[in-house]
Coordinates of C-alpha atoms in Angstrom, one line a residue:
Chain A
M1 CA 17.1 -17.6 20.2
T2 CA 19.2 -14.6 21.3
P3 CA 22.9 -15.5 21.0
N4 CA 24.6 -15.2 24.4
D5 CA 28.1 -14.6 23.0
R6 CA 27.4 -10.8 22.8
K7 CA 25.7 -7.9 24.6
Y8 CA 22.5 -5.9 23.8
S9 CA 21.4 -2.3 24.1
T10 CA 18.0 -0.8 24.9
T11 CA 17.9 0.5 21.3
H12 CA 18.1 -3.1 20.0
E13 CA 21.7 -3.2 18.8
W14 CA 24.0 -6.1 19.6
V15 CA 27.8 -5.8 20.3
K16 CA 30.2 -8.7 20.0
V17 CA 33.8 -8.3 21.0
D18 CA 36.3 -9.7 18.4
G19 CA 39.8 -9.1 19.7
E20 CA 40.6 -5.4 19.5
L21 CA 37.3 -4.7 17.7
A22 CA 33.6 -4.8 18.5
V23 CA 31.1 -5.9 15.9
V24 CA 27.7 -4.1 15.9
G25 CA 24.4 -5.2 14.4
I26 CA 20.7 -5.1 15.2
S27 CA 18.8 -7.8 17.0
D28 CA 16.4 -10.3 15.5
H29 CA 13.6 -8.4 17.3
A30 CA 14.6 -5.2 15.6
Q31 CA 14.8 -6.6 12.1
E32 CA 11.4 -8.3 12.6
A33 CA 9.9 -5.0 13.8
L34 CA 11.4 -3.1 10.8
G35 CA 10.2 -5.6 8.2
D36 CA 11.9 -5.9 4.8
I37 CA 15.0 -3.7 4.9
T38 CA 15.7 -1.9 1.6
F39 CA 18.5 0.6 2.3
L40 CA 21.2 1.3 4.9
E41 CA 23.4 4.3 5.4
L42 CA 26.3 3.1 7.6
P43 CA 29.0 5.3 9.3
K44 CA 32.2 5.6 7.3
A45 CA 35.5 4.1 8.5
G46 CA 37.5 6.6 10.5
T47 CA 34.5 8.5 11.9
S48 CA 34.2 8.6 15.7
V49 CA 31.0 7.5 17.4
E50 CA 29.6 8.1 20.8
K51 CA 27.5 5.7 22.8
G52 CA 23.8 6.3 22.3
T53 CA 24.1 8.7 19.3
E54 CA 22.8 8.4 15.8
C55 CA 25.3 7.1 13.4
G56 CA 23.3 5.9 10.4
V57 CA 19.9 5.2 8.8
I58 CA 18.1 2.0 8.2
E59 CA 15.1 2.0 5.8
S60 CA 12.4 -0.6 5.4
V61 CA 9.6 -0.6 2.9
K62 CA 7.4 1.2 5.4
A63 CA 9.8 3.7 7.2
A64 CA 13.2 5.1 7.9
S65 CA 14.8 4.7 11.3
D66 CA 18.0 5.8 13.0
I67 CA 20.9 3.5 13.8
Y68 CA 22.4 4.3 17.2
S69 CA 25.9 3.3 18.2
P70 CA 25.6 1.2 21.4
I71 CA 29.2 2.0 22.3
G72 CA 31.8 4.7 21.7
G73 CA 35.0 4.5 19.6
E74 CA 36.1 4.8 16.0
I75 CA 34.5 3.1 13.0
A76 CA 37.0 0.5 11.7
E77 CA 34.9 -0.9 9.0
A78 CA 31.3 -0.8 7.7
N79 CA 29.6 -3.8 6.1
D80 CA 29.6 -2.6 2.5
A81 CA 28.1 -5.8 1.2
L82 CA 24.8 -4.6 2.6
E83 CA 24.6 -1.9 0.0
N84 CA 23.4 -4.3 -2.6
A85 CA 22.0 -6.9 -0.3
P86 CA 20.2 -5.1 2.6
E87 CA 18.0 -8.2 3.0
Q88 CA 21.0 -9.8 4.8
V89 CA 20.0 -7.9 7.9
N90 CA 16.6 -9.6 7.8
Q91 CA 17.9 -13.0 6.9
S92 CA 21.0 -13.1 9.2
P93 CA 20.9 -10.3 11.7
Y94 CA 23.5 -11.9 14.0
D95 CA 26.0 -13.0 11.3
T96 CA 26.3 -11.8 7.7
G97 CA 23.9 -8.9 8.5
W98 CA 26.4 -7.1 10.9
L99 CA 26.5 -3.4 10.4
F100 CA 29.9 -2.0 11.4
K101 CA 33.0 -2.7 13.5
V102 CA 34.4 -0.3 16.1
K103 CA 38.0 0.1 17.4
G104 CA 39.3 1.9 20.4
I105 CA 36.6 0.3 22.5
D106 CA 36.0 0.6 26.2
H107 CA 35.4 -2.9 27.6
A108 CA 33.7 -1.6 30.7
E109 CA 31.2 0.2 28.5
I110 CA 30.4 -3.0 26.7
D111 CA 30.2 -5.1 29.9
A112 CA 27.6 -2.6 31.2
L113 CA 25.2 -3.5 28.3
M114 CA 22.5 -6.2 28.7
S115 CA 23.2 -9.9 28.5
A116 CA 21.1 -12.1 26.2
D117 CA 18.9 -13.1 29.1
D118 CA 18.5 -9.5 30.3
Y119 CA 17.6 -8.4 26.7
E120 CA 14.9 -11.1 26.4
T121 CA 13.5 -9.9 29.8
F122 CA 13.7 -6.3 28.5
L123 CA 11.7 -7.3 25.4
K124 CA 9.0 -9.0 27.4
E125 CA 8.6 -5.9 29.6
Q126 CA 8.3 -3.8 26.4
E127 CA 5.3 -5.8 25.1
Chain B
M1 CA -8.0 5.7 18.4
T2 CA -7.2 2.9 20.9
Q3 CA -6.8 -0.7 19.8
A4 CA -10.1 -1.6 21.5
A5 CA -12.1 0.8 19.4
L6 CA -10.9 -0.7 16.1
L7 CA -13.3 -2.6 14.1
K8 CA -12.6 -6.2 12.9
T9 CA -13.3 -7.7 9.5
P10 CA -14.8 -11.2 9.3
L11 CA -11.2 -12.4 8.5
H12 CA -9.7 -11.0 11.7
R13 CA -9.2 -14.3 13.4
R14 CA -7.7 -15.8 10.2
H15 CA -5.1 -13.0 10.1
L16 CA -4.0 -13.7 13.7
E17 CA -3.8 -17.5 12.9
L18 CA -1.5 -16.6 9.9
N19 CA 0.7 -14.5 12.2
A20 CA 0.0 -11.3 10.4
K21 CA 1.5 -8.0 11.7
M22 CA -1.7 -6.0 12.4
G23 CA -2.1 -2.2 12.3
P24 CA -5.0 0.3 12.2
F25 CA -6.3 1.4 8.9
G26 CA -9.5 3.3 8.2
G27 CA -10.8 2.4 11.7
Y28 CA -10.2 -1.3 11.3
D29 CA -7.5 -3.6 12.7
M30 CA -6.0 -4.8 9.5
P31 CA -3.1 -7.1 8.3
I32 CA -0.1 -5.0 7.2
Q33 CA 1.9 -8.0 6.2
Y34 CA 2.2 -11.8 6.7
E35 CA 5.5 -13.2 5.4
G36 CA 6.9 -9.8 4.3
I37 CA 5.9 -6.9 2.1
I38 CA 8.4 -7.7 -0.7
A39 CA 7.5 -11.4 -0.9
E40 CA 3.8 -10.6 -1.0
H41 CA 4.4 -7.9 -3.6
L42 CA 6.4 -10.2 -5.9
A43 CA 3.9 -13.0 -5.4
T44 CA 1.1 -10.7 -6.7
R45 CA 3.2 -9.8 -9.8
R46 CA 4.4 -13.3 -10.6
A47 CA 1.6 -15.6 -9.4
S48 CA -1.3 -14.6 -7.1
A49 CA -2.2 -13.1 -3.8
V50 CA -5.4 -12.6 -1.8
F51 CA -6.2 -9.5 0.2
D52 CA -8.9 -8.9 2.8
T53 CA -10.6 -5.7 1.8
C54 CA -13.7 -6.2 3.9
H55 CA -13.0 -2.8 5.5
M56 CA -14.1 -1.0 2.3
G57 CA -17.6 0.5 2.0
E58 CA -20.3 -0.7 -0.4
F59 CA -23.6 1.1 -1.3
L60 CA -26.5 0.2 -3.5
F61 CA -28.5 2.8 -5.3
S62 CA -31.6 2.2 -7.5
G63 CA -34.7 3.7 -9.0
S64 CA -35.8 5.8 -12.0
T65 CA -33.9 8.8 -10.8
V66 CA -30.6 7.0 -9.9
V67 CA -28.8 7.8 -13.2
D68 CA -29.4 11.5 -13.0
D69 CA -28.4 11.5 -9.3
L70 CA -25.2 9.7 -9.8
E71 CA -24.3 11.7 -12.8
R72 CA -24.3 14.8 -10.5
L73 CA -22.4 13.0 -7.7
V74 CA -19.5 11.4 -9.4
S75 CA -17.0 12.8 -12.0
C76 CA -17.1 9.9 -14.4
P77 CA -19.9 9.5 -17.0
V78 CA -22.7 7.3 -15.7
A79 CA -25.5 7.3 -18.2
S80 CA -23.2 5.9 -20.9
M81 CA -22.2 2.9 -18.8
K82 CA -23.4 -0.5 -20.1
V83 CA -25.0 -3.0 -17.6
G84 CA -22.0 -5.0 -16.3
Q85 CA -19.6 -2.1 -16.6
C86 CA -17.5 -0.5 -13.8
R87 CA -16.1 3.0 -13.8
Y88 CA -13.6 4.8 -11.6
G89 CA -14.4 8.4 -10.6
F90 CA -14.2 11.1 -7.9
I91 CA -16.9 12.3 -5.5
C92 CA -16.2 16.1 -5.2
N93 CA -17.4 18.8 -2.9
E94 CA -18.7 22.1 -4.2
A95 CA -15.2 23.6 -4.3
G96 CA -14.0 20.8 -6.5
G97 CA -12.0 19.0 -3.8
V98 CA -12.1 15.2 -3.5
L99 CA -14.3 13.7 -0.8
D100 CA -13.4 10.2 -2.0
D101 CA -12.6 8.1 -5.0
Q102 CA -14.9 5.3 -5.9
I103 CA -15.8 2.6 -8.4
V104 CA -19.4 2.5 -9.6
Y105 CA -20.8 -0.8 -11.0
R106 CA -23.9 -0.8 -13.2
L107 CA -25.8 -3.8 -12.2
G108 CA -29.0 -3.0 -14.1
D109 CA -30.5 -0.2 -16.1
N110 CA -31.5 1.6 -12.8
E111 CA -29.4 -0.2 -10.3
F112 CA -25.8 0.8 -9.3
F113 CA -23.3 -0.6 -6.7
M114 CA -20.6 1.7 -5.4
V115 CA -17.3 0.9 -3.6
V116 CA -15.6 3.5 -1.5
N117 CA -12.8 3.8 1.0
A118 CA -13.2 2.6 4.6
A119 CA -12.3 5.8 6.5
T120 CA -14.5 8.0 4.3
Q121 CA -17.4 5.5 4.0
P122 CA -19.8 7.0 6.7
A123 CA -19.3 10.6 5.4
D124 CA -19.6 9.5 1.8
Y125 CA -22.9 7.8 2.5
E126 CA -24.2 10.9 4.3
W127 CA -23.0 13.2 1.5
L128 CA -24.4 11.0 -1.4
T129 CA -27.8 10.3 0.1
S130 CA -28.3 13.9 1.2
H131 CA -27.8 15.0 -2.4
M132 CA -30.1 12.4 -3.9
S133 CA -33.7 12.6 -5.0
D134 CA -36.2 11.1 -2.5
T135 CA -37.2 8.7 -5.3
T136 CA -33.7 7.1 -5.4
S137 CA -33.5 4.0 -3.2
R138 CA -30.3 3.7 -1.1
E139 CA -28.8 1.1 1.0
N140 CA -25.5 1.0 2.9
L141 CA -24.3 -2.6 2.4
T142 CA -20.9 -2.1 4.2
D143 CA -21.5 -4.1 7.3
A144 CA -23.4 -6.9 5.5
T145 CA -20.8 -7.3 2.7
G146 CA -17.5 -9.2 2.7
K147 CA -15.0 -8.2 0.1
I148 CA -11.9 -10.0 -1.0
D149 CA -9.4 -9.1 -3.8
L150 CA -7.7 -12.0 -5.7
Q151 CA -4.9 -10.5 -7.8
G152 CA -2.1 -11.7 -10.1
P153 CA -1.5 -13.5 -13.3
A154 CA -2.5 -16.9 -11.7
A155 CA -5.8 -15.3 -10.4
P156 CA -8.0 -16.3 -13.4
K157 CA -7.2 -20.0 -13.0
I158 CA -8.0 -20.0 -9.3
M159 CA -11.1 -17.9 -9.9
Q160 CA -12.4 -20.3 -12.6
R161 CA -11.7 -23.3 -10.3
L162 CA -13.8 -21.8 -7.5
M163 CA -16.7 -20.2 -9.4
D164 CA -19.6 -22.2 -10.6
E165 CA -20.0 -20.2 -13.8
L166 CA -17.7 -18.9 -16.5
V167 CA -15.1 -16.3 -15.6
G168 CA -13.1 -16.0 -18.8
D169 CA -15.6 -13.8 -20.6
M170 CA -15.0 -10.9 -18.2
K171 CA -13.2 -7.9 -19.7
F172 CA -11.2 -5.3 -17.8
Y173 CA -13.5 -3.2 -15.6
R174 CA -16.5 -5.5 -16.1
C175 CA -18.6 -7.1 -13.4
K176 CA -21.0 -10.0 -13.2
H177 CA -22.8 -12.1 -10.7
N178 CA -21.4 -15.5 -10.3
R179 CA -22.2 -18.4 -8.0
Y180 CA -19.7 -19.7 -5.4
R181 CA -20.5 -22.8 -3.3
G182 CA -24.1 -22.4 -4.6
R183 CA -24.4 -18.9 -3.4
K184 CA -24.6 -15.5 -5.2
I185 CA -21.3 -13.5 -5.4
L186 CA -20.7 -10.3 -7.2
T187 CA -17.3 -10.3 -9.1
S188 CA -15.5 -7.6 -11.0
R189 CA -12.3 -7.7 -13.0
T190 CA -10.8 -4.8 -11.1
G191 CA -8.2 -4.3 -8.4
Y192 CA -5.6 -2.0 -7.0
T193 CA -2.4 -3.8 -8.1
G194 CA -2.2 -3.4 -11.9
E195 CA -2.4 -7.2 -12.3
L196 CA -5.1 -9.4 -13.7
G197 CA -7.5 -10.1 -10.9
F198 CA -10.9 -9.8 -9.3
E199 CA -12.7 -8.1 -6.5
V200 CA -15.5 -10.2 -5.1
Y201 CA -18.4 -9.2 -2.8
C202 CA -20.5 -11.6 -0.9
D203 CA -21.9 -12.5 2.6
P204 CA -19.2 -12.1 5.2
D205 CA -19.0 -15.9 6.1
L206 CA -18.6 -16.7 2.4
A207 CA -15.8 -14.2 2.1
V208 CA -13.9 -16.1 4.8
R209 CA -14.4 -19.3 2.8
F210 CA -13.3 -17.7 -0.4
F211 CA -10.1 -16.3 1.2
D212 CA -9.3 -19.8 2.6
E213 CA -9.9 -21.5 -0.7
C214 CA -7.7 -19.0 -2.5
L215 CA -4.9 -19.9 -0.1
E216 CA -5.6 -23.6 -0.7
N217 CA -5.3 -23.0 -4.4
G218 CA -1.9 -21.4 -4.1
A219 CA -2.6 -17.7 -3.6
K220 CA -0.4 -16.0 -1.0
P221 CA -2.0 -13.9 1.7
A222 CA -1.0 -10.3 1.2
G223 CA -1.5 -7.3 3.5
L224 CA -2.0 -3.5 3.2
G225 CA 1.8 -3.0 3.0
A226 CA 2.1 -4.9 -0.4
R227 CA -1.2 -3.3 -1.5
D228 CA 0.4 0.1 -1.1
T229 CA 3.7 -0.7 -2.9
L230 CA 1.7 -2.4 -5.7
R231 CA -0.5 0.5 -6.3
L232 CA 2.4 2.9 -6.0
E233 CA 4.3 1.0 -8.8
M234 CA 1.2 1.5 -10.9
G235 CA 1.0 5.3 -10.1
L236 CA -2.5 4.8 -8.7
P237 CA -3.7 7.4 -6.1
L238 CA -4.5 6.6 -2.5
Y239 CA -7.1 8.7 -0.8
G240 CA -5.6 10.9 1.9
H241 CA -2.3 10.9 0.0
E242 CA -2.8 11.9 -3.7
L243 CA -6.4 12.9 -3.2
N244 CA -8.1 15.0 -0.5
A245 CA -10.8 17.6 0.1
E246 CA -8.4 20.4 -0.8
R247 CA -7.0 18.9 -4.0
N248 CA -8.4 19.5 -7.5
P249 CA -8.6 16.0 -9.0
A250 CA -7.8 17.4 -12.5
E251 CA -4.2 17.8 -11.1
S252 CA -4.0 14.0 -10.5
G253 CA -3.8 13.2 -14.2
F254 CA -6.8 10.9 -14.0
T255 CA -8.6 13.0 -16.6
R256 CA -10.2 10.0 -18.1
S257 CA -12.3 9.7 -14.9
I258 CA -13.5 13.3 -15.2
S259 CA -16.3 13.9 -17.7
N260 CA -16.1 17.2 -19.5
D261 CA -19.5 17.1 -21.0
K262 CA -21.7 17.1 -17.9
E263 CA -22.3 19.1 -14.7
F264 CA -21.4 17.4 -11.5
I265 CA -20.9 18.8 -8.0
G266 CA -17.6 20.7 -8.1
S267 CA -17.3 20.5 -11.9
H268 CA -17.1 24.3 -12.5
R269 CA -13.8 24.2 -10.6
V270 CA -12.5 20.8 -11.7
L271 CA -13.0 21.6 -15.4
D272 CA -11.4 25.0 -15.1
S273 CA -7.9 24.5 -16.4
A274 CA -6.8 27.8 -14.8
A275 CA -7.6 26.3 -11.4
A276 CA -5.0 23.5 -11.8
R277 CA -1.7 24.8 -10.5
D278 CA 0.1 21.5 -10.0
A279 CA 0.5 18.1 -11.7
L280 CA 0.9 14.7 -10.1
V281 CA 4.2 13.3 -11.3
G282 CA 6.1 10.0 -10.9
L283 CA 9.6 10.4 -9.6
E284 CA 12.3 7.8 -10.0
L285 CA 15.1 8.2 -7.4
S286 CA 18.7 7.5 -8.0
S287 CA 19.0 4.9 -5.3
R288 CA 17.1 2.5 -3.0
R289 CA 16.8 5.3 -0.5
A290 CA 13.1 6.4 -0.4
A291 CA 11.4 9.7 -0.1
R292 CA 8.3 9.8 2.1
A293 CA 5.0 11.6 2.1
G294 CA 5.5 15.2 3.2
D295 CA 9.1 15.6 1.9
K296 CA 9.6 18.8 0.0
V297 CA 10.4 18.7 -3.7
L298 CA 12.8 21.4 -5.0
V299 CA 14.3 22.4 -8.3
P300 CA 18.1 21.8 -8.2
D301 CA 18.8 25.4 -7.4
G302 CA 16.8 25.1 -4.3
A303 CA 13.3 26.7 -4.9
P304 CA 10.5 24.5 -3.6
V305 CA 8.1 23.4 -6.3
G306 CA 6.0 20.7 -4.6
E307 CA 5.6 17.9 -2.1
I308 CA 5.9 14.1 -2.0
T309 CA 2.5 12.4 -1.4
S310 CA 3.7 8.7 -1.5
G311 CA 7.1 7.2 -1.6
S312 CA 8.7 3.8 -1.1
Y313 CA 11.2 1.3 -2.3
S314 CA 9.9 -0.4 -5.4
P315 CA 10.4 -4.2 -5.2
C316 CA 10.1 -4.6 -9.0
L317 CA 12.3 -1.7 -10.1
E318 CA 14.7 -2.3 -7.2
K319 CA 15.0 1.4 -6.5
A320 CA 12.9 4.1 -4.8
V321 CA 10.0 5.7 -6.5
A322 CA 7.6 8.4 -5.4
L323 CA 4.5 10.4 -6.4
A324 CA 4.5 14.1 -5.9
Y325 CA 2.4 17.2 -6.7
V326 CA 4.7 19.7 -8.4
R327 CA 4.1 23.1 -10.2
K328 CA 3.2 22.4 -13.8
D329 CA 6.3 24.1 -15.1
S330 CA 8.5 21.6 -13.2
A331 CA 6.5 18.5 -14.2
A332 CA 7.9 17.8 -17.7
L333 CA 9.1 14.2 -18.3
G334 CA 12.8 14.0 -17.7
A335 CA 13.0 17.0 -15.4
M336 CA 15.6 16.6 -12.7
L337 CA 14.4 17.5 -9.2
H338 CA 15.6 17.3 -5.6
I339 CA 13.8 15.9 -2.6
D340 CA 14.5 17.3 0.8
T341 CA 14.0 14.4 3.3
G342 CA 15.0 16.5 6.3
R343 CA 18.2 14.5 6.4
Q344 CA 19.6 15.1 3.0
H345 CA 18.7 15.9 -0.6
L346 CA 17.9 13.0 -2.9
E347 CA 18.0 13.3 -6.7
A348 CA 15.0 12.3 -8.7
A349 CA 13.8 12.4 -12.3
V350 CA 10.2 12.9 -13.5
V351 CA 9.3 9.7 -15.3
E352 CA 6.2 8.3 -17.2
L353 CA 3.6 6.5 -15.1
P354 CA 3.1 3.7 -14.4
F355 CA 6.6 3.0 -13.0
Y356 CA 6.1 -0.7 -13.6
K357 CA 5.2 -1.4 -17.2
E358 CA 4.8 -5.2 -17.3
A359 CA 1.5 -5.5 -15.3
T360 CA -1.0 -8.0 -16.7
G361 CA -4.2 -6.1 -15.7
R362 CA -5.4 -5.3 -19.2
K363 CA -4.1 -8.5 -20.9
R364 CA -6.5 -11.0 -22.6
M365 CA -7.7 -13.3 -19.8
E366 CA -8.0 -16.3 -22.0
D367 CA -4.2 -16.4 -22.3
Y368 CA -4.1 -16.9 -18.5
L369 CA -6.7 -19.7 -18.3
D370 CA -6.2 -23.4 -19.1

């Protein structure tokens, strides 16, 4: 089940608007593909990010991958609880496994991302 | 290699039914994980897990000249083996590089069974047989043999429940023929996890049945992902990573597997201590962030001294560990080194191997039986 209260990027991040902020995480498909997540390097509060650029690292037992920011803005907060519990990203990718929050968001940029239905179609086309 | 060209083990359908993530390994389409690498890893350490290792190669050599032939072809001593004993050793080329690592089983005075890696199996067989006397009989049993590894502290109980004959008399690195469902099965108290456990060899259809019955008796299916993290925690080498045709095996630290009182192919080089520039070391990193094969190892002032051959998060130590070849003068226990991952420098300390010290592999089996 892909939650339809948020948007999705082609690099498998999700974005959920929460007032002035946007919360960013990775999709269930992404966590499943990565396998057991063992380490995350998240962008620090105050750093600015651009849409589609690398802003962190996510490591699983097998490999390291980049985290891309699906939107532009400034990092308001990173999910520091993941430092000692990276498995939260596997267990709860849409809730407690969120990665970071962005402020100074461009709503039009977020609207242009995929809906849950579009993302599921995108995943089927990728197979 | 395309997906269609990959070989399938007799368990292939079972892996798909168990929703395994599959991937290519040694020319076979193999299960990488089922539930998850960490869960499978911890199950092997705490209870038991069963691995499909049908991709591996098996050979049978026999005859009056077999002892002399094998003595020249593998680095471990052969003539001194008792019937029912297994030994780990290297197959080297003339220059002392490693063509493969193997375990040889003495089944009889003049009968030996050998287990080798999947990817190297065809070349191994060609190399071994082309360097044997005509009077030594040889048979490549790979396609006709199913192989399953049952590993973990609960493995002896499961094994005893399934085998017709006694299991508890098997010491570490011993083998014996047993009977399973009325049919002959070769068993050895060996494995690649560090835990108490067995490798079994039988007809392919019987291997499927054994795998299923291990699951019915509580073993968790485990894939090559957990197999790799388990062997890494034990500091065991993986061919293609710690061992290859350019690497002198004396540098691997497995000197117990290298006889210094016989001549074998490559021995002039392997036994020449001046030829060993590097040493394989265990590195414990300062965080969960892992180093990966190919990352450069540096002394803290920046000069390169070696390269990572394997690296991963260790589920039991809950931090990252790695194996690396480094120059001997940087290999002392406690030495602090840096690892250049291409993204940043990670700190690491040279530590004693194995990384994981609680493994049950060499414990008294009777303490793990009813």
